[in-house]
Coordinates of C-alpha atoms in Angstrom, one line a residue:
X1 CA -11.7 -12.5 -17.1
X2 CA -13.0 -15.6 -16.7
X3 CA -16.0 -16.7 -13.5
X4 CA -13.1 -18.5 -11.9
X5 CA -10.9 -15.4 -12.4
X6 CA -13.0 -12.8 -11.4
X7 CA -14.0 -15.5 -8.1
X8 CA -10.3 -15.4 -7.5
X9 CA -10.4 -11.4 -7.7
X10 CA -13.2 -10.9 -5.2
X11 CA -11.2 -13.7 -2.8
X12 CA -7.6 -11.2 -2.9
X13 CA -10.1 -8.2 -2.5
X14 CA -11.8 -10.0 0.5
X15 CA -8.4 -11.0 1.4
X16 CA -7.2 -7.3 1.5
X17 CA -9.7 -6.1 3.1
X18 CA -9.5 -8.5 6.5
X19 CA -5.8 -7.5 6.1
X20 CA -6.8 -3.8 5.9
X21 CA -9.3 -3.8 8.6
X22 CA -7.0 -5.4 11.2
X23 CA -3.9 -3.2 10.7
X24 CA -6.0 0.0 11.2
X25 CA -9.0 -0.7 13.4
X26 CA -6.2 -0.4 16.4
X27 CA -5.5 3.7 15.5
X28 CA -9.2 4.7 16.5
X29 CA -8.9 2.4 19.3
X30 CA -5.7 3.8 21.2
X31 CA -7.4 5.6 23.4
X32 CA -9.7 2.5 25.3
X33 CA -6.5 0.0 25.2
X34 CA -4.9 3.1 27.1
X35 CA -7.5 3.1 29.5
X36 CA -7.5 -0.5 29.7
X37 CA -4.4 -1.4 30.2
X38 CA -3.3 1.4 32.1
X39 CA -0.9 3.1 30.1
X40 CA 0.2 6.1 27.8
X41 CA -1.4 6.8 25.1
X42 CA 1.8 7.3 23.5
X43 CA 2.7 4.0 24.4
X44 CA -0.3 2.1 22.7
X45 CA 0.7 4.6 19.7
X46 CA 4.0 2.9 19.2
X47 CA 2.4 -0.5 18.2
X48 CA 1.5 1.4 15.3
X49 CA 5.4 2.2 14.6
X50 CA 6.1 -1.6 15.5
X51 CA 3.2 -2.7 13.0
X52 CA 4.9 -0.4 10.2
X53 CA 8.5 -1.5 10.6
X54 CA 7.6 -5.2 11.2
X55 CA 5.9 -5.1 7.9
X56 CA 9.0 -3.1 6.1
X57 CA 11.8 -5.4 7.4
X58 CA 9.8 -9.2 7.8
X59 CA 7.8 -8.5 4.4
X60 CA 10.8 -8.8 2.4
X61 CA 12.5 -11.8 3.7
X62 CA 10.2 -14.0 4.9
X63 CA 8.7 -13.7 1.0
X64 CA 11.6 -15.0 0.1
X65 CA 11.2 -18.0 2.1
X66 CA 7.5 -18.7 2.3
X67 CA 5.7 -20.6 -1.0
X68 CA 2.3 -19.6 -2.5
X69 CA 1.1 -23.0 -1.5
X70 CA 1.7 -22.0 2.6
X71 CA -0.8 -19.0 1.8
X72 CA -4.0 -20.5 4.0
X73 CA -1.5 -21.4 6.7
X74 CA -0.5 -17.6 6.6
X75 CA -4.3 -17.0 6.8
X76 CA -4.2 -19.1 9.8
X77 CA -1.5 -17.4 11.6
X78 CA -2.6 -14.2 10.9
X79 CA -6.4 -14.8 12.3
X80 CA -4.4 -16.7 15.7
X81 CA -2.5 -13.3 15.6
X82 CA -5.7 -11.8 16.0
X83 CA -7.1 -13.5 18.7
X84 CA -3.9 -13.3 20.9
X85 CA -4.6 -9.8 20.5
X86 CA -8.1 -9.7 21.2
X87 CA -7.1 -12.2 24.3
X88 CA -4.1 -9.7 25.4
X89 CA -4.1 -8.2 29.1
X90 CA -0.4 -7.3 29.0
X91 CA 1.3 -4.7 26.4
X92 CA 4.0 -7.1 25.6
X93 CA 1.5 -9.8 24.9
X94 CA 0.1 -7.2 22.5
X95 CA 3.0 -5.7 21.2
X96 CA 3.9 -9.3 20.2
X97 CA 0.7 -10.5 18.3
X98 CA 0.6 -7.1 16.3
X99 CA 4.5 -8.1 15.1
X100 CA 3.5 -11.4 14.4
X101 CA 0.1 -10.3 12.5
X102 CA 2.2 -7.2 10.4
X103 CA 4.9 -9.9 9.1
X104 CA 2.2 -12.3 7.9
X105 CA -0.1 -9.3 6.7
X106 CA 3.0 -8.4 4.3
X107 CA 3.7 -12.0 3.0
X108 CA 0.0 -12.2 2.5
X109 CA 0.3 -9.3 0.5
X110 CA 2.7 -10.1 -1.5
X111 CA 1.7 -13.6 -2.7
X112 CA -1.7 -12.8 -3.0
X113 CA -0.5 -10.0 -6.0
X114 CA 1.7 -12.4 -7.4
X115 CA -1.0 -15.4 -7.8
X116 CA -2.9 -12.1 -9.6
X117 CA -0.4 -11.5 -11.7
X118 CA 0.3 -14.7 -12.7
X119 CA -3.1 -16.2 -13.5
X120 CA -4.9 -13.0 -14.7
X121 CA -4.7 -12.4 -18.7
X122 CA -2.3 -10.2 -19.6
X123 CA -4.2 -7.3 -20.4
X124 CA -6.5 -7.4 -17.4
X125 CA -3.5 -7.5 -15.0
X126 CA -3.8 -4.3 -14.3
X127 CA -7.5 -4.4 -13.6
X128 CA -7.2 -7.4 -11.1
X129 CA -4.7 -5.6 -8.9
X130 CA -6.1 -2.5 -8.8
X131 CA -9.4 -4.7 -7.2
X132 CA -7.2 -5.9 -5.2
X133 CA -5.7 -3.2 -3.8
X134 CA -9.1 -1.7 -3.3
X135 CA -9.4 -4.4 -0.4
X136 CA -7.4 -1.8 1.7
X137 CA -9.0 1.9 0.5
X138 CA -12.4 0.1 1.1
X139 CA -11.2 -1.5 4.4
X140 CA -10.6 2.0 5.8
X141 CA -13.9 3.5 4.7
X142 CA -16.3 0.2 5.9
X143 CA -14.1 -2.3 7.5
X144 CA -12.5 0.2 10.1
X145 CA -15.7 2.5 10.9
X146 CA -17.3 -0.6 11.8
X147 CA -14.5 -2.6 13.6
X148 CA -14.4 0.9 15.8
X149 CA -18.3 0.9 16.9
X150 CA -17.9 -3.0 17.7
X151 CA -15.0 -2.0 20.0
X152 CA -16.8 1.1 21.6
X153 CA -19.5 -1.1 22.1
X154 CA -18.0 -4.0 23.3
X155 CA -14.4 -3.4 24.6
X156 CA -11.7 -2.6 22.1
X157 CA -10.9 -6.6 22.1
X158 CA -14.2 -7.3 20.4
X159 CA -12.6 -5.6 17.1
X160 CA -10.3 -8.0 16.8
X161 CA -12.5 -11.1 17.7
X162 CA -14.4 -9.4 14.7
X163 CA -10.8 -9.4 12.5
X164 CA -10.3 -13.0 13.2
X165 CA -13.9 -13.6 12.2
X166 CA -13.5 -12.1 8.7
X167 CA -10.4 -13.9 8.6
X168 CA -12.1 -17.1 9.1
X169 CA -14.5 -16.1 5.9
X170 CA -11.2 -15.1 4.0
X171 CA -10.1 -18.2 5.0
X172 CA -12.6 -20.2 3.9
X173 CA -13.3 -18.7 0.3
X174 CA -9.3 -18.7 -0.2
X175 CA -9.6 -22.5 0.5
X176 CA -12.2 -23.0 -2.2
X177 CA -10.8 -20.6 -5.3
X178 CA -7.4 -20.3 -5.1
X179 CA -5.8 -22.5 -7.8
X180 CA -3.6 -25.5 -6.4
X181 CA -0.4 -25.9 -7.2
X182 CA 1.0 -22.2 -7.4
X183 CA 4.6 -23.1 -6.0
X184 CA 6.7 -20.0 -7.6
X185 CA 9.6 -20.1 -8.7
X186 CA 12.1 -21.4 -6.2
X187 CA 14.9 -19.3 -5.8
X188 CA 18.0 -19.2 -3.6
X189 CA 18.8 -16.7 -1.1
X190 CA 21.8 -15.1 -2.8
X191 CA 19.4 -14.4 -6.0
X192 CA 16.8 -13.0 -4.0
X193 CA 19.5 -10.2 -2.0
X194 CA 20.7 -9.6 -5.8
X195 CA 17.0 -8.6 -6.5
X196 CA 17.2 -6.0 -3.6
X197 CA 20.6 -4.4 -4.6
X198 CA 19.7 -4.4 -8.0
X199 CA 20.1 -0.3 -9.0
X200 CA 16.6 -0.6 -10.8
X201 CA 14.8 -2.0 -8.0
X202 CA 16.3 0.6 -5.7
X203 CA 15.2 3.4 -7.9
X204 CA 11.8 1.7 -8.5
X205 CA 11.4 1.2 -4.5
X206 CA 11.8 5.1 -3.7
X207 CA 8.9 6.1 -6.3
X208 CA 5.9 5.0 -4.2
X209 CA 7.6 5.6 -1.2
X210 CA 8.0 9.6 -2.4
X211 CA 4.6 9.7 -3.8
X212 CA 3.1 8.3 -0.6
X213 CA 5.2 10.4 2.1
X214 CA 4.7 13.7 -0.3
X215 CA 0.6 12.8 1.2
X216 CA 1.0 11.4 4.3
X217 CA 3.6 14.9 5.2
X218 CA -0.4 16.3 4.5
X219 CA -2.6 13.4 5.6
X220 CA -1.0 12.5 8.9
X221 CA -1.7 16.3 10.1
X222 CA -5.2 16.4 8.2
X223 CA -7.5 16.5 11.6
X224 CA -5.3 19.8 13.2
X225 CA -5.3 21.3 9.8
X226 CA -8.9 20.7 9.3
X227 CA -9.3 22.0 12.7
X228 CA -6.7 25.1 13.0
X229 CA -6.6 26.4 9.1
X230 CA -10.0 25.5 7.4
X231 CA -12.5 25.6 11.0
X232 CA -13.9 22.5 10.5
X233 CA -16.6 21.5 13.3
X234 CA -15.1 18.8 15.5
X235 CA -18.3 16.8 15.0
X236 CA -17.9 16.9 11.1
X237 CA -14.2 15.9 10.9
X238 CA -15.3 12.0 10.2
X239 CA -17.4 13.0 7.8
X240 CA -14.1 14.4 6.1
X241 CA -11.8 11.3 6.8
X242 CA -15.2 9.1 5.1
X243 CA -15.5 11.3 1.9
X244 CA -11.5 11.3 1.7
X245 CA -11.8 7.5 1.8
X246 CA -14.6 7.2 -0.5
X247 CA -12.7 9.0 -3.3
X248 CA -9.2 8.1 -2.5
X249 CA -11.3 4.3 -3.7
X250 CA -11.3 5.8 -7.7
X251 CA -7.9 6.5 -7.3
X252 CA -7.2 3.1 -6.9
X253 CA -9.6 2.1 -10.2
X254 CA -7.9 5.0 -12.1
X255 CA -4.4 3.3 -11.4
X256 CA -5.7 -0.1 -12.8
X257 CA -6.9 1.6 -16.2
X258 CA -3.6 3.8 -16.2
X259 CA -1.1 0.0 -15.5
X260 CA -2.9 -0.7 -18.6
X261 CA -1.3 1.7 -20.9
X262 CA 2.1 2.5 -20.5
X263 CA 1.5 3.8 -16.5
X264 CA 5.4 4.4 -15.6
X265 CA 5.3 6.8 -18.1
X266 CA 2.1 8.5 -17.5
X267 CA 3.3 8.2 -13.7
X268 CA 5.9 11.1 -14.4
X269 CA 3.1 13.4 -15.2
X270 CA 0.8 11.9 -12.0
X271 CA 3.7 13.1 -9.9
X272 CA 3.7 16.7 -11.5
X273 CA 0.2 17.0 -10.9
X274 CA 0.1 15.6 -7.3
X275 CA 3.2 18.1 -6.4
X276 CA 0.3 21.1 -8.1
X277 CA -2.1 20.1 -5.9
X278 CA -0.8 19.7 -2.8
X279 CA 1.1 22.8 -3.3
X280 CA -2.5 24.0 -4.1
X281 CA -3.4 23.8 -0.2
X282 CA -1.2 26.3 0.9
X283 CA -3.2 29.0 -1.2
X284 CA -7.0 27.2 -1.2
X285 CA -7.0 26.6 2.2
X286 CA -7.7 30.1 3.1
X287 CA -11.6 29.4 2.2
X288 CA -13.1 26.3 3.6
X289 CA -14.8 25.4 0.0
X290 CA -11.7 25.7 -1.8
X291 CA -9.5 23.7 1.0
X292 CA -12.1 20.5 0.4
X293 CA -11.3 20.9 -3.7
X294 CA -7.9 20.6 -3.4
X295 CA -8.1 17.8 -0.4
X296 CA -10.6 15.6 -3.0
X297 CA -7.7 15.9 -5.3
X298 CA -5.5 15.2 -3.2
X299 CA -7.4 11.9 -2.3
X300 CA -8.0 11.4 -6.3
X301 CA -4.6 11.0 -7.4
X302 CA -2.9 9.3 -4.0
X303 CA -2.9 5.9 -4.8
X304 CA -3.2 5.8 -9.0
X305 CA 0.4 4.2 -8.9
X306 CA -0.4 0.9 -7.1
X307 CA -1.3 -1.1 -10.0
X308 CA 1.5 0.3 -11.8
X309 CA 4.4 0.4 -9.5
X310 CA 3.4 -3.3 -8.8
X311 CA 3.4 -4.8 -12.5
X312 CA 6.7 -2.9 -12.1
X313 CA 8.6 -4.6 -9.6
X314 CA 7.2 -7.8 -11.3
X315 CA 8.1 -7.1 -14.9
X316 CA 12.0 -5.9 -13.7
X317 CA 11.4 -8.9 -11.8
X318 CA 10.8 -10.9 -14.5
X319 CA 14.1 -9.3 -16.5
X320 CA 16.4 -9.4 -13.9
X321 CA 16.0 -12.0 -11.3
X322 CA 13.0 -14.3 -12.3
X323 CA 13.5 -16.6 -9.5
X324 CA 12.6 -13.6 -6.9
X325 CA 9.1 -12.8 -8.6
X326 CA 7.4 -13.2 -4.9
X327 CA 9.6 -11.3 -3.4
X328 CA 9.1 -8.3 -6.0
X329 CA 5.1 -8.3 -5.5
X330 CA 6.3 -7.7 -1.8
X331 CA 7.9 -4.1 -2.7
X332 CA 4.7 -2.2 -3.1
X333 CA 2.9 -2.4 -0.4
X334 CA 6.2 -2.5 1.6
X335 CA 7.5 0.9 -0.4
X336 CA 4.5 2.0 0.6
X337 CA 5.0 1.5 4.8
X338 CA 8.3 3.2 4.2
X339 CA 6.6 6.1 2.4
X340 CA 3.6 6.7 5.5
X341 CA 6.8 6.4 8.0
X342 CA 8.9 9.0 6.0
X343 CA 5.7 11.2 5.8
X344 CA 4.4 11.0 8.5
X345 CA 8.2 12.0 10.3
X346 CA 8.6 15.3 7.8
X347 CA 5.2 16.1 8.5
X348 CA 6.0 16.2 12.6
X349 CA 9.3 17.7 12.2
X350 CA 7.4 20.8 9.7
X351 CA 4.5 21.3 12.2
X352 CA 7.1 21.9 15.4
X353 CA 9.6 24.2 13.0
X354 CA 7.0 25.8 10.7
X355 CA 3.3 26.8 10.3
X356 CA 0.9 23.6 10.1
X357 CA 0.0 24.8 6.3
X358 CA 3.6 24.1 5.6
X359 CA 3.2 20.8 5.1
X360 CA 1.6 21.4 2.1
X361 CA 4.2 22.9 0.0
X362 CA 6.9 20.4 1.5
X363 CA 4.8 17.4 0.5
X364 CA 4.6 19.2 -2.9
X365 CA 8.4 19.0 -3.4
X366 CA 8.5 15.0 -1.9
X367 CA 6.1 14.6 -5.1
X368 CA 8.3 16.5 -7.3
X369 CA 11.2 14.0 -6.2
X370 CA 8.9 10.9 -7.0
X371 CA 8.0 12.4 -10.3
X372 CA 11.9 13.1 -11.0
X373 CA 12.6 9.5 -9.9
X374 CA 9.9 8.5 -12.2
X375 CA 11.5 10.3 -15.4
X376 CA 15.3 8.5 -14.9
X377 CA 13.4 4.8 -14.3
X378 CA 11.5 6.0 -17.5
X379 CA 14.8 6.8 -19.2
X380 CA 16.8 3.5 -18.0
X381 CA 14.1 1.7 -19.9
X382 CA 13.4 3.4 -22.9
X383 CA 17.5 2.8 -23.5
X384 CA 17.3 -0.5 -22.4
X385 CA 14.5 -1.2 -25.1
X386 CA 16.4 0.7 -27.5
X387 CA 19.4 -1.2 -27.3
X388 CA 17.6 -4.8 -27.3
X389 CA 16.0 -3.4 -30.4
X390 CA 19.2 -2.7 -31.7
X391 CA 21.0 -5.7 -30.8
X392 CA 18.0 -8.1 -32.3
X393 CA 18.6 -5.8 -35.9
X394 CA 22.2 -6.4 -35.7
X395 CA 22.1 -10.5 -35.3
X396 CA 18.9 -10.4 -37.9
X397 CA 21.9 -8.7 -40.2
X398 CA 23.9 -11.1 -40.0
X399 CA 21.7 -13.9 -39.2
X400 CA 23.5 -15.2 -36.4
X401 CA 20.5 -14.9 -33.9
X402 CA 19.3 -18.1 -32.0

């Protein structure tokens, strides 16, 4: 990469990261806006669910609509989104900034890896996005810790005052190194439905959402199962969550070196391997030593298929329906809301029908599923190569190729 590339990275990793920070600062909060406000704790809980699906269903189609060139208004909206938030005395008032900052987090998203994609060589693709994606994993292990003492210390509001600060620095670089006149490709809305019923984007779409509800049926119940099974102190169980982030980071570098080189079809194996190890869980966790190895593995391999899952949905993109490129670097990190929601609901129904280490060996099967998925995408295109190959011999035989 070029300085002006690599400036761009660090902008879409800052980028990420303000977008990371404010969509999870709020879960180690619930408990003062409960107090707060005066209500349920369950209640604050469900802007979490409101975040998630706003960012499933508005992701998709308001990507459709929205150019690349409207990206620092979206930058805008989503710091104001912030600040009504932060200015919020009412839940409704709250429960509507979060929908309004989730859609424009997901757009953001999405255009910010397409303009990767796009102006990134070819063979550093990989590497940009997996930077990029970083933003989040990094978000989680610096952005949130420190968003959560600045809203202990000053009122949970004061987190979000600090979101719509970093979004104001986002805001500012984004202004000064993203390249002009990035427009995409306009498309209309019949072609960008046909991306979404297209049988290979369906089948791509279900492959991160497996692989990330196989760990979130694990990750969402970590804290009782740290707790219950492996008797860790109360007062260490942040340290856990902080290494867990910290190494779940060098998954996301390993998936940038793995787009690089054929990664949907190392991504079979990835599956096999995740399936092994959080299958591993049910028989490690019985010593507190050997529940952490299989954990740090768990964390090693949970988000290797970001990078590659992206390029993905923008090469089938490219095949299929060029005209809905935007809306295909949308898929991701929307797969991926899908995939927590899905987890995170077979992990709850396990723990209340089974025993809590359960939800090791069902995660293990979710993976198998992703891996199996992964194996007939796999297949589709090595026949789909196969028979371009052998339709470009055939005109080059009888020379009738144009």
């Amino acid at each position: 990469m070029n300085k002006q590339q690599k400036h761009l990275t660090f902008t879409l990793f800052l980028l990420t990261f303000v977008l990371g920070t404010s969509e999870f600062v709020i879960i180690s909060l619930l408990s003062d806006v409960a107090s707060e406000l005066d209500i349920s704790i369950s209640t604050v809980g469900s802007l979490v669910s409101a975040f998630a699906i706003s960012f499933a269903i508005g992701t998709p189609i308001l990507t459709a609509i929205f150019s690349r060139s409207l990206m620092l208004t979206l930058i805008g909206i989503f710091i104001t989104g912030n600040i009504l938030t932060a200015l919020s005395e009412t839940y409704v008032l709250l429960l509507v900034s979060r929908i309004v900052t989730a859609v424009v987090t997901g757009v953001l998203i999405a255009l910010a890896m397409s303009v990767a994609s796009e102006t990134m060589p070819a063979e550093k693709r990989g590497q940009a996005i997996s930077i990029i994606f970083a933003g989040f994993t990094i978000a989680s292990v610096i952005g949130v810790p420190l968003g959560t003492f600045i809203g202990q210390w000053g009122g949970w509001q004061m987190a979000f005052w600090f979101a719509a600060l970093l979004g104001v620095i986002s805001l500012l670089a984004s202004a000064v190194t993203i390249p002009k006149g990035l427009k995409g490709s306009s498309s209309s809305l019949q072609k960008q439905i046909g991306l979404l019923t297209h049988t290979r984007i369906i089948i791509a779409f279900f492959i991160p959402a497996l692989s990330i509800a196989a760990t979130y049926t694990v990750y969402t119940y970590l804290t009782p199962l740290l707790q219950e099974v492996l008797f860790v102190p109360n007062q260490s169980i942040s340290l856990v969550f902080l290494l867990y982030g910290v190494i779940s980071i060098f998954s996301t570098l390993i998936g940038g070196k793995l787009a690089a080189h054929n990664g949907i079809g190392k991504l079979r194996y990835v599956y096999l391997m995740q399936a092994v190890i959080l299958a591993s869980l049910y028989v490690s966790s019985h010593t507190l030593l050997g529940g952490f190895i299989s954990l740090s593995f768990m964390a090693l391999v949970v988000y290797i298929m970001n990078s590659t899952m992206q390029l993905y949905f923008i090469d089938l993109a490219d095949k299929h329906f060029p005209a809905a490129r935007d809306l295909a670097s949308s898929l991701t990190p929307v797969s991926v809301n899908v995939g927590i929601a899905l987890g995170s609901a077979l992990g709850g129904f396990i723990t209340t029908t089974r025993e809590l280490i359960d939800v090791s060996w069902v995660g293990a099967i979710v993976a198998i599923a992703a891996s199996l998925l992964t194996f007939i995408s796999y297949s589709l295109d090595r026949k789909a190569m196969s028979f371009h190959n052998h339709t470009l011999e055939d005109c080059q035989t009888r020379k009738s190729c144009k």
